[in-house]
Coordinates of C-alpha atoms and ligand atoms in Angstrom, one line a residue:
X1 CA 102.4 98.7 114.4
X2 CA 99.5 97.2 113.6
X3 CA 98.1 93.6 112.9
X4 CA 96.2 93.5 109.6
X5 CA 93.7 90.6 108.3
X6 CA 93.8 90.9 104.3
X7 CA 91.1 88.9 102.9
X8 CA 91.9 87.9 98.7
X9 CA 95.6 89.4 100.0
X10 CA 97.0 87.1 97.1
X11 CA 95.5 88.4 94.2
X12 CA 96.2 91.4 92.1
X13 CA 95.6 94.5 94.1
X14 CA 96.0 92.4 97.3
X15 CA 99.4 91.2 96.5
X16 CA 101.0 94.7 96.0
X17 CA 99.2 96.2 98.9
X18 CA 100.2 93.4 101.6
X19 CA 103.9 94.1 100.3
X20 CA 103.7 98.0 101.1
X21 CA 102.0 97.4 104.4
X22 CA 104.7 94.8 105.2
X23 CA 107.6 97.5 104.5
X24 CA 105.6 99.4 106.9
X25 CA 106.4 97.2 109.7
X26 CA 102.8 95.5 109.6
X27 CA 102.3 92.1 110.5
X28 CA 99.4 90.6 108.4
X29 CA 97.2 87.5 108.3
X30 CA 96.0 86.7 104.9
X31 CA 92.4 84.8 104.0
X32 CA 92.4 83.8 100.4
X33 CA 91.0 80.6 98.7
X34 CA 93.2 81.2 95.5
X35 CA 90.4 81.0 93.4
X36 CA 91.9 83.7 91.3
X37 CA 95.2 83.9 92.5
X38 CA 98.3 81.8 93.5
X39 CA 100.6 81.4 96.6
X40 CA 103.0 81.9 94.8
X41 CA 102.2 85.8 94.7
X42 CA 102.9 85.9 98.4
X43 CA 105.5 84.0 98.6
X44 CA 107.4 86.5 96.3
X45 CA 105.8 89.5 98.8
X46 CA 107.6 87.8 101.7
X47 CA 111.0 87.6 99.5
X48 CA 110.4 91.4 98.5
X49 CA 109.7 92.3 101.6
X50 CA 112.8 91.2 103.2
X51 CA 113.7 89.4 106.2
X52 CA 111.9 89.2 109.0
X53 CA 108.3 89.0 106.5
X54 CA 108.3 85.7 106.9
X55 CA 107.4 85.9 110.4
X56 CA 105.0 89.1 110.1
X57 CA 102.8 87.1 107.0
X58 CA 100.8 84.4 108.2
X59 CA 98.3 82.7 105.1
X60 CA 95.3 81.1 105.8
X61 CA 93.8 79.4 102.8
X62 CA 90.2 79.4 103.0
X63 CA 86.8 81.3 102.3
X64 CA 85.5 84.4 103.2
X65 CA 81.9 83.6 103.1
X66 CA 82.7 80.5 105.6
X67 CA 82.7 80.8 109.7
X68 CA 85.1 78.4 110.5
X69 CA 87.5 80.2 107.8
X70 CA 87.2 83.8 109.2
X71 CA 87.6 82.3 112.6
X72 CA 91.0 81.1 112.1
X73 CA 92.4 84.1 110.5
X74 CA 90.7 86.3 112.9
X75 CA 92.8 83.7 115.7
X76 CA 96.4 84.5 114.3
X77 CA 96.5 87.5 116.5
X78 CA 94.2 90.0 117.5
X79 CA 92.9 92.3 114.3
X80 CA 93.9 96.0 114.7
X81 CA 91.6 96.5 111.3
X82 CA 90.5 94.6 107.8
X83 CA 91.4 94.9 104.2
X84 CA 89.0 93.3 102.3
X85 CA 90.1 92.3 99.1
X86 CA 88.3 88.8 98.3
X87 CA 86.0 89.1 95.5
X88 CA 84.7 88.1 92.2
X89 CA 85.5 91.2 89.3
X90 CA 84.8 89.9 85.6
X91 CA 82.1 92.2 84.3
X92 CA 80.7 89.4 82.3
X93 CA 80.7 86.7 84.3
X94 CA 78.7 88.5 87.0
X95 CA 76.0 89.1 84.3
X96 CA 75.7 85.2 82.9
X97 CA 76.4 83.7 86.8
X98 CA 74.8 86.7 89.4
X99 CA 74.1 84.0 91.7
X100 CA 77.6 83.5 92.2
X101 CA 78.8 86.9 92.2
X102 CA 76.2 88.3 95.1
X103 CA 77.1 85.3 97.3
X104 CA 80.6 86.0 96.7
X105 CA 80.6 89.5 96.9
X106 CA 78.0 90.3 99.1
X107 CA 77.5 87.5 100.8
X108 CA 81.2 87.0 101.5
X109 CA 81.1 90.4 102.9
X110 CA 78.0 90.2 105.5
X111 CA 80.3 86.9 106.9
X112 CA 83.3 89.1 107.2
X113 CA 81.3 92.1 109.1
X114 CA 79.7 89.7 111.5
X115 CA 83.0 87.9 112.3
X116 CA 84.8 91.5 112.7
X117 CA 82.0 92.2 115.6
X118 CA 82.0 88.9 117.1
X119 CA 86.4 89.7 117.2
X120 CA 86.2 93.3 118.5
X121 CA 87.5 94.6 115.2
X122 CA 85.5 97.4 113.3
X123 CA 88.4 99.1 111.2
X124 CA 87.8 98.3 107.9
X125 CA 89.0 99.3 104.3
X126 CA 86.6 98.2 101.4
X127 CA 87.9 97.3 97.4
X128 CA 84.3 99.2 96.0
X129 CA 84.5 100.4 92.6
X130 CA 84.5 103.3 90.3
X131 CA 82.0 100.7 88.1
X132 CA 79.3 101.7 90.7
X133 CA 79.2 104.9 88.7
X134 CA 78.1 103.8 85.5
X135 CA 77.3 106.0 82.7
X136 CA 78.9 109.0 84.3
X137 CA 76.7 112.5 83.7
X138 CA 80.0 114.3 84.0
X139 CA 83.9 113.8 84.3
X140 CA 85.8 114.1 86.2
X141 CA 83.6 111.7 88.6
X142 CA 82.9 113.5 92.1
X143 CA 82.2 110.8 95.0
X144 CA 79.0 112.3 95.7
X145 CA 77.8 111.7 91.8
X146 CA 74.9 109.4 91.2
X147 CA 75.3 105.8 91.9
X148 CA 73.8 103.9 88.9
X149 CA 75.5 100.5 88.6
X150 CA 74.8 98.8 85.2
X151 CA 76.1 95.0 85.6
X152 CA 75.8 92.4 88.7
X153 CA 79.2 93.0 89.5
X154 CA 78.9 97.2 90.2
X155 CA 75.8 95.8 91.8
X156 CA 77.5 93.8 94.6
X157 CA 79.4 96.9 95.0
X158 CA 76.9 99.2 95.3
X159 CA 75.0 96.8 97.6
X160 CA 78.1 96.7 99.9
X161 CA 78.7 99.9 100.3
X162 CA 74.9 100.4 101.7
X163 CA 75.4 97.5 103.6
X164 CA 78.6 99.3 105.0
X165 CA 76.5 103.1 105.1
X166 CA 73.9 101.7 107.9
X167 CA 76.8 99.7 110.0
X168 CA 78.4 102.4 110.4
X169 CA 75.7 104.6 111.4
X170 CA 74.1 101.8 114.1
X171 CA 76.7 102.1 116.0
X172 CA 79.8 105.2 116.6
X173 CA 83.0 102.3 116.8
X174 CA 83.1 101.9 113.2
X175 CA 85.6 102.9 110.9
X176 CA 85.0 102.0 107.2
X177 CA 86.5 103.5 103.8
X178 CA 85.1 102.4 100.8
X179 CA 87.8 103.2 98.0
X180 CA 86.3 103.7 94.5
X181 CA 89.2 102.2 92.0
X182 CA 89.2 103.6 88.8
X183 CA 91.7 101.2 86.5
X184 CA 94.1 99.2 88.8
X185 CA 97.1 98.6 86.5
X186 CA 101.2 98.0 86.0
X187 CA 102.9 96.1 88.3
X188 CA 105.7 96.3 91.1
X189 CA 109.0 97.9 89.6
X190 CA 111.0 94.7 90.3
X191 CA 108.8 92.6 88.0
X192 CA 108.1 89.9 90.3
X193 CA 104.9 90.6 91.6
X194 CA 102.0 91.5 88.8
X195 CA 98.7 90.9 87.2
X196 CA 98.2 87.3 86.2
X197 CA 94.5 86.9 84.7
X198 CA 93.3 83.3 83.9
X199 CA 92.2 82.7 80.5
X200 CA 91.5 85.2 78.2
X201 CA 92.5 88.7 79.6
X202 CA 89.1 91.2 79.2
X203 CA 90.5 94.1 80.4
X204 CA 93.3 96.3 78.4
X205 CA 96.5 96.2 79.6
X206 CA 97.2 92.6 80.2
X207 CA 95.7 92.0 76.6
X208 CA 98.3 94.3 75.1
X209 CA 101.2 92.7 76.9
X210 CA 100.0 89.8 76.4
X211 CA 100.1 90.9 72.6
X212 CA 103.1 92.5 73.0
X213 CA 105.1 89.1 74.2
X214 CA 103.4 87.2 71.6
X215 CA 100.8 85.0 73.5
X216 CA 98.0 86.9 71.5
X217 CA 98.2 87.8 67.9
X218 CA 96.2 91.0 67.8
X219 CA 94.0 93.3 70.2
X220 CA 90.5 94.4 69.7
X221 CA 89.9 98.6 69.9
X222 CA 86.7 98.6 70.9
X223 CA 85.0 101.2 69.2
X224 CA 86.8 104.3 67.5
X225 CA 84.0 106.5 66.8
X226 CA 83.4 107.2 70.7
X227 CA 83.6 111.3 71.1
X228 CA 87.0 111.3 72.5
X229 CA 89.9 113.0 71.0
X230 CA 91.0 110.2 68.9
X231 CA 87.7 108.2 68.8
X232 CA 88.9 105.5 71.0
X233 CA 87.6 105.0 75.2
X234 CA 89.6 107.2 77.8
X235 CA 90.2 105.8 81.4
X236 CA 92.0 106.6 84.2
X237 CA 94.6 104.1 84.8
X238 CA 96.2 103.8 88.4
X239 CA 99.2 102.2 89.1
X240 CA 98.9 99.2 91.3
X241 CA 101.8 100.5 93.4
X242 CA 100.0 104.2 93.9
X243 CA 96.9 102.3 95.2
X244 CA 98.7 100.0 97.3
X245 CA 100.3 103.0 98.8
X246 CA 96.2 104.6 99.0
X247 CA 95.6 101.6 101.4
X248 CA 98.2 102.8 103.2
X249 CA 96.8 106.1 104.1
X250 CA 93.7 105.3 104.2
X251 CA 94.5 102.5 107.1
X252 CA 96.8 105.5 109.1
X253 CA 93.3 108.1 108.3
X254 CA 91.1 105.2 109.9
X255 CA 93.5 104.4 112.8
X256 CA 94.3 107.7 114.1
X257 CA 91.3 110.4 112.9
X258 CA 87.6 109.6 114.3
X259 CA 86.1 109.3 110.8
X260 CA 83.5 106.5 110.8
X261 CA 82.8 106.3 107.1
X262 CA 85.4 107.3 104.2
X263 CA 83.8 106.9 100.7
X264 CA 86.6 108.3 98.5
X265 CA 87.9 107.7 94.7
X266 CA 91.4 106.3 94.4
X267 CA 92.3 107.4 90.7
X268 CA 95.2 110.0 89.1
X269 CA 92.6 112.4 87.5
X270 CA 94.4 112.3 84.1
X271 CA 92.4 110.1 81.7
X272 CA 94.4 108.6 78.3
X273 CA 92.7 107.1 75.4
X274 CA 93.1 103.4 74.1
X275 CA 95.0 104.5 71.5
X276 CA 97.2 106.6 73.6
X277 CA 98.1 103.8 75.8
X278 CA 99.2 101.8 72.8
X279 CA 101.2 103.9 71.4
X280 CA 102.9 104.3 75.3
X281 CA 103.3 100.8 75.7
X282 CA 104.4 100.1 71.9
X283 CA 107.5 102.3 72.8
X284 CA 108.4 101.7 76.0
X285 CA 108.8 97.8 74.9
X286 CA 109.6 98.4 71.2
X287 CA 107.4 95.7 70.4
X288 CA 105.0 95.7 68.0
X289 CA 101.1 96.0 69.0
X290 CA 99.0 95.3 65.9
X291 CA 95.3 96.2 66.4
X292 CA 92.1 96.3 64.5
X293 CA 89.4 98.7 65.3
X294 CA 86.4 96.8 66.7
X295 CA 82.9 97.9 67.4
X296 CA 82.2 99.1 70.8
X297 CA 81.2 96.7 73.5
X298 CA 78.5 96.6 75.4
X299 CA 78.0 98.7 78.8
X300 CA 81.6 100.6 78.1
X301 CA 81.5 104.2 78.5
X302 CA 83.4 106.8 76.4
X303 CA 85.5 108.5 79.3
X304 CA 85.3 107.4 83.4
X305 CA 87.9 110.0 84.9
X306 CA 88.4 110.3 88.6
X307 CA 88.0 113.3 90.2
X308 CA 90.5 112.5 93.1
X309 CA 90.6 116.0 95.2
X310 CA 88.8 114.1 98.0
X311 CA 91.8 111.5 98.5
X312 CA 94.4 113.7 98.6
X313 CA 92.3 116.2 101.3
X314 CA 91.6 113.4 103.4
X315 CA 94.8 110.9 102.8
X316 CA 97.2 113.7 101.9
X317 CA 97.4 110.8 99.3
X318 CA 97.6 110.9 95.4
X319 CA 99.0 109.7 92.5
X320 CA 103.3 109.5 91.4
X321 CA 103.3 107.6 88.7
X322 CA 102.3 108.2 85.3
X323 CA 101.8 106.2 82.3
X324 CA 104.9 105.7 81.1
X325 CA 105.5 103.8 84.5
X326 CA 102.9 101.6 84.4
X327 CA 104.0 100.8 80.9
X328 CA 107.2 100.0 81.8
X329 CA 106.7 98.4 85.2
X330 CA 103.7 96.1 83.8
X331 CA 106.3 95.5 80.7
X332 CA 109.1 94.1 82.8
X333 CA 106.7 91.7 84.9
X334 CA 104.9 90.6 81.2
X335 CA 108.3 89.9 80.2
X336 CA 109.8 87.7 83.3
X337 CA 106.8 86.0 83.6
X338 CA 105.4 85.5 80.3
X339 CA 102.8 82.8 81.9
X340 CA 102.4 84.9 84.9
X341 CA 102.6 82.9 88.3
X342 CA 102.7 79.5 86.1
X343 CA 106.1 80.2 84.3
Ligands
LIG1 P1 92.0 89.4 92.1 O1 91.0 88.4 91.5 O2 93.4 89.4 91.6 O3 92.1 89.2 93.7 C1 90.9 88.8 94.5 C2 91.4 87.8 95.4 O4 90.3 87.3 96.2 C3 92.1 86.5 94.7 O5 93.3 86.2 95.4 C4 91.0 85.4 95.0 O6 91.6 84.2 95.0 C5 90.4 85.9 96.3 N1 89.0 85.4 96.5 C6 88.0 85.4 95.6 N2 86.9 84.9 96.2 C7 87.3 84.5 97.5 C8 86.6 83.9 98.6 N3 85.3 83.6 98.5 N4 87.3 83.7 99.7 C9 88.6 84.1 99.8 N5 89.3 84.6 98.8 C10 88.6 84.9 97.7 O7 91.3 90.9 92.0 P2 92.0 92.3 92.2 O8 92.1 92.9 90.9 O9 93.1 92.2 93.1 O10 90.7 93.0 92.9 C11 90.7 93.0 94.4 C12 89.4 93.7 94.7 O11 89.3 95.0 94.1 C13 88.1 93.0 94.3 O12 87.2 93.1 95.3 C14 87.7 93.8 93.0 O13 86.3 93.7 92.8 C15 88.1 95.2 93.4 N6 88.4 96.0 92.2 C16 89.2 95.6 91.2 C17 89.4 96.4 90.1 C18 90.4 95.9 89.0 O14 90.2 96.4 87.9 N7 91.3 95.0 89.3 C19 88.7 97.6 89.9 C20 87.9 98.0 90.9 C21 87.7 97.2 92.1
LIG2 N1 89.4 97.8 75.7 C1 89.7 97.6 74.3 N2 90.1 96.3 74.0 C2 90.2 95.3 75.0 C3 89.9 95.6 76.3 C4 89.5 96.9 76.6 O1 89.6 98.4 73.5 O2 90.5 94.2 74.6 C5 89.0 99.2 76.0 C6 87.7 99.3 76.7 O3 86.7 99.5 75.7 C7 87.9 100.6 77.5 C8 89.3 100.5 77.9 O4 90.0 99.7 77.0 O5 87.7 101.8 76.7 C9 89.5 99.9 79.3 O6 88.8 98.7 79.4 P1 89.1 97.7 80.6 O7 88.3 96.4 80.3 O8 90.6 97.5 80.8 O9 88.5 98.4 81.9 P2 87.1 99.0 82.2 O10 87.2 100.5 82.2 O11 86.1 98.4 81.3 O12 86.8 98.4 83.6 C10 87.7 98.2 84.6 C11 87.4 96.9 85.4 C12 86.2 97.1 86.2 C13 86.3 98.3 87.0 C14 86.5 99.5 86.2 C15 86.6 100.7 87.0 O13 87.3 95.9 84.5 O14 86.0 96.0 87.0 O15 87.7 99.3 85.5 O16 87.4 100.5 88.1 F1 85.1 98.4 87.7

């Protein structure tokens, strides 16, 4: 078994993923400043997680981008490899405060690689982003099609992943995967772990539940005259609990096969439409989700669909769950926790 650090191991994607690596008998130390995120999250890891978690989750509460803060999560035990989670991921934010997203993201980053050399540790799994591939030429997305960012954010991204490119070719002990999400979504079956935006929800599916529970009177379509089947955007949604179980293999690929870098997307291949996903989750909660169509917004594309044939030939890793699951999973944790973490 393995000791993990998980930096930003509370947040959305973190929170899930420490859970499956703890029901893998992993112990982990996680490095989150809750800036988007709450304790809480974890706490409700440990309780899924069962009993001895408690003593296999150790949380340090600091910064990423701070010395003093990696050095006493990299102190909990010695680091068998590195999750890194922490980051900034609000499309429009990173375009009216950049500043704050490249010291964040990329800044935060260059701290975490130096500490991981000064500590021995160069096994490391990296939250990129299929936003790195901007307006696609073709779908399904291959790994090896252009990288052409188009906001700050998929610029950090893309800037990280270079960063990561030369490090590990300087020198042959490291072990890096860059996984490309395409749309993280749903929630863990038992509704208590889930996706708690602050404020305003900008992406889809916490605006519909949040529409569907009644916090939010009516959702935006944005744009219904994009050439897709019913005029509305296509995406491929991933459930949270398929990635989670991506970092998984990916950690095993990087542990036991001499691959030094991994640069894979983690997405199901299948894209649906807005309207499509609507029409799921209108169903599966028998709530009604009134709409208006809306003109497009700025820097969307009409379909990003993974091509995911890479993951599963190097992972033996893809998707299960479809989405009627993340529908009804991301329903059940809407509904328990109407204010998310907050109550
Ligand atoms: P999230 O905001 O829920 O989680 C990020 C965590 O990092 C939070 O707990 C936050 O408090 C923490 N954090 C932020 N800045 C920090 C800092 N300076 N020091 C320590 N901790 C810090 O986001 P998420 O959806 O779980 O995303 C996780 C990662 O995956 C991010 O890097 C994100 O860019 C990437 N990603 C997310 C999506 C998505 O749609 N959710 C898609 C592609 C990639
Ligand atoms: N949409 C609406 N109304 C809304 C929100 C979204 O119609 O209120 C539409 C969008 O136009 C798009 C689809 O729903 O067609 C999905 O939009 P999201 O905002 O949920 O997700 P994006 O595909 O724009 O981007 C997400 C994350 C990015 C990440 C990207 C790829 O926000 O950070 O997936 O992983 F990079």
């Amino acid at each position: 078994m393995a000791h993990l650090l998980i930096t930003g191991g509370a947040g959305f994607i973190g929170s899930h993923t420490c859970l499956v690596l703890l029901e893998a008998g992993h112990s982990l130390a996680v490095l989150d400043n809750f800036t988007n995120s709450s304790p809480e999250s974890l706490r409700r890891v440990v309780e899924l997680a069962g009993p001895s978690a408690g003593r296999r989750l150790e949380v340090v509460r600091g910064d990423v981008r701070s010395h003093e803060d990696l050095k006493q999560a990299f102190e909990v035990a010695p680091v068998d490899g590195v999750l890194h989670f922490a980051g900034l991921k609000a499309v429009g934010e990173s375009m009216s405060q950049p500043l704050r997203y490249w010291d964040t993201n990329v800044g935060g980053s260059r701290s975490l690689l130096s500490a991981m050399a000064a500590h021995d540790c160069r096994t490391l799994v990296f939250s990129s982003s299929a936003t790195l591939y901007g307006y696609p030429d073709t779908v399904p997305i291959p790994e090896s099609a252009p990288v052409r960012p188009i906001n700050p954010y998929g610029h950090t991204k893309a800037a990280v992943e270079r960063m990561l490119g030369d490090l590990a070719a300087s020198e042959p002990g490291w072990r890096i995967a860059c996984l490309r999400y395409f749309n993280p979504v749903g929630a863990h079956p038992s509704g208590r772990i889930g996706e708690d935006p602050n404020g305003i929800p900008n992406n889809l599916f916490p605006f519909i539940s949040q529409v569907a529970v009644g916090r939010r009177a009516c959702l935006d379509v944005f744009g219904g005259d994009w050439p897709t089947a019913d005029g509305s955007g296509v995406r491929d949604y991933i459930h949270v609990m398929d990635l989670a179980e991506g970092h998984l293999a990916t950690l095993d690929a990087l542990l036991t096969s001499g691959e030094q870098l991994l640069t894979l997307n983690l997405g199901s291949g299948r894209g649906y439409s807005v309207l499509e996903v609507i029409n799921t989750f209108r169903a599966i909660s028998g709530k009604a989700v009134p709409y208006t169509i809306a003109s497009r917004r700025d820097g969307d594309a009409a379909i990003t669909v993974a091509d995911p044939q890479l993951a599963e030939q190097r992972l033996g890793w893809k998707t299960k769950r479809n989405l009627h699951d993340i529908c009804r999973d991301g329903w059940a944790w809407q509904q328990a926790n109407p204010k998310g973490y907050s109550r």
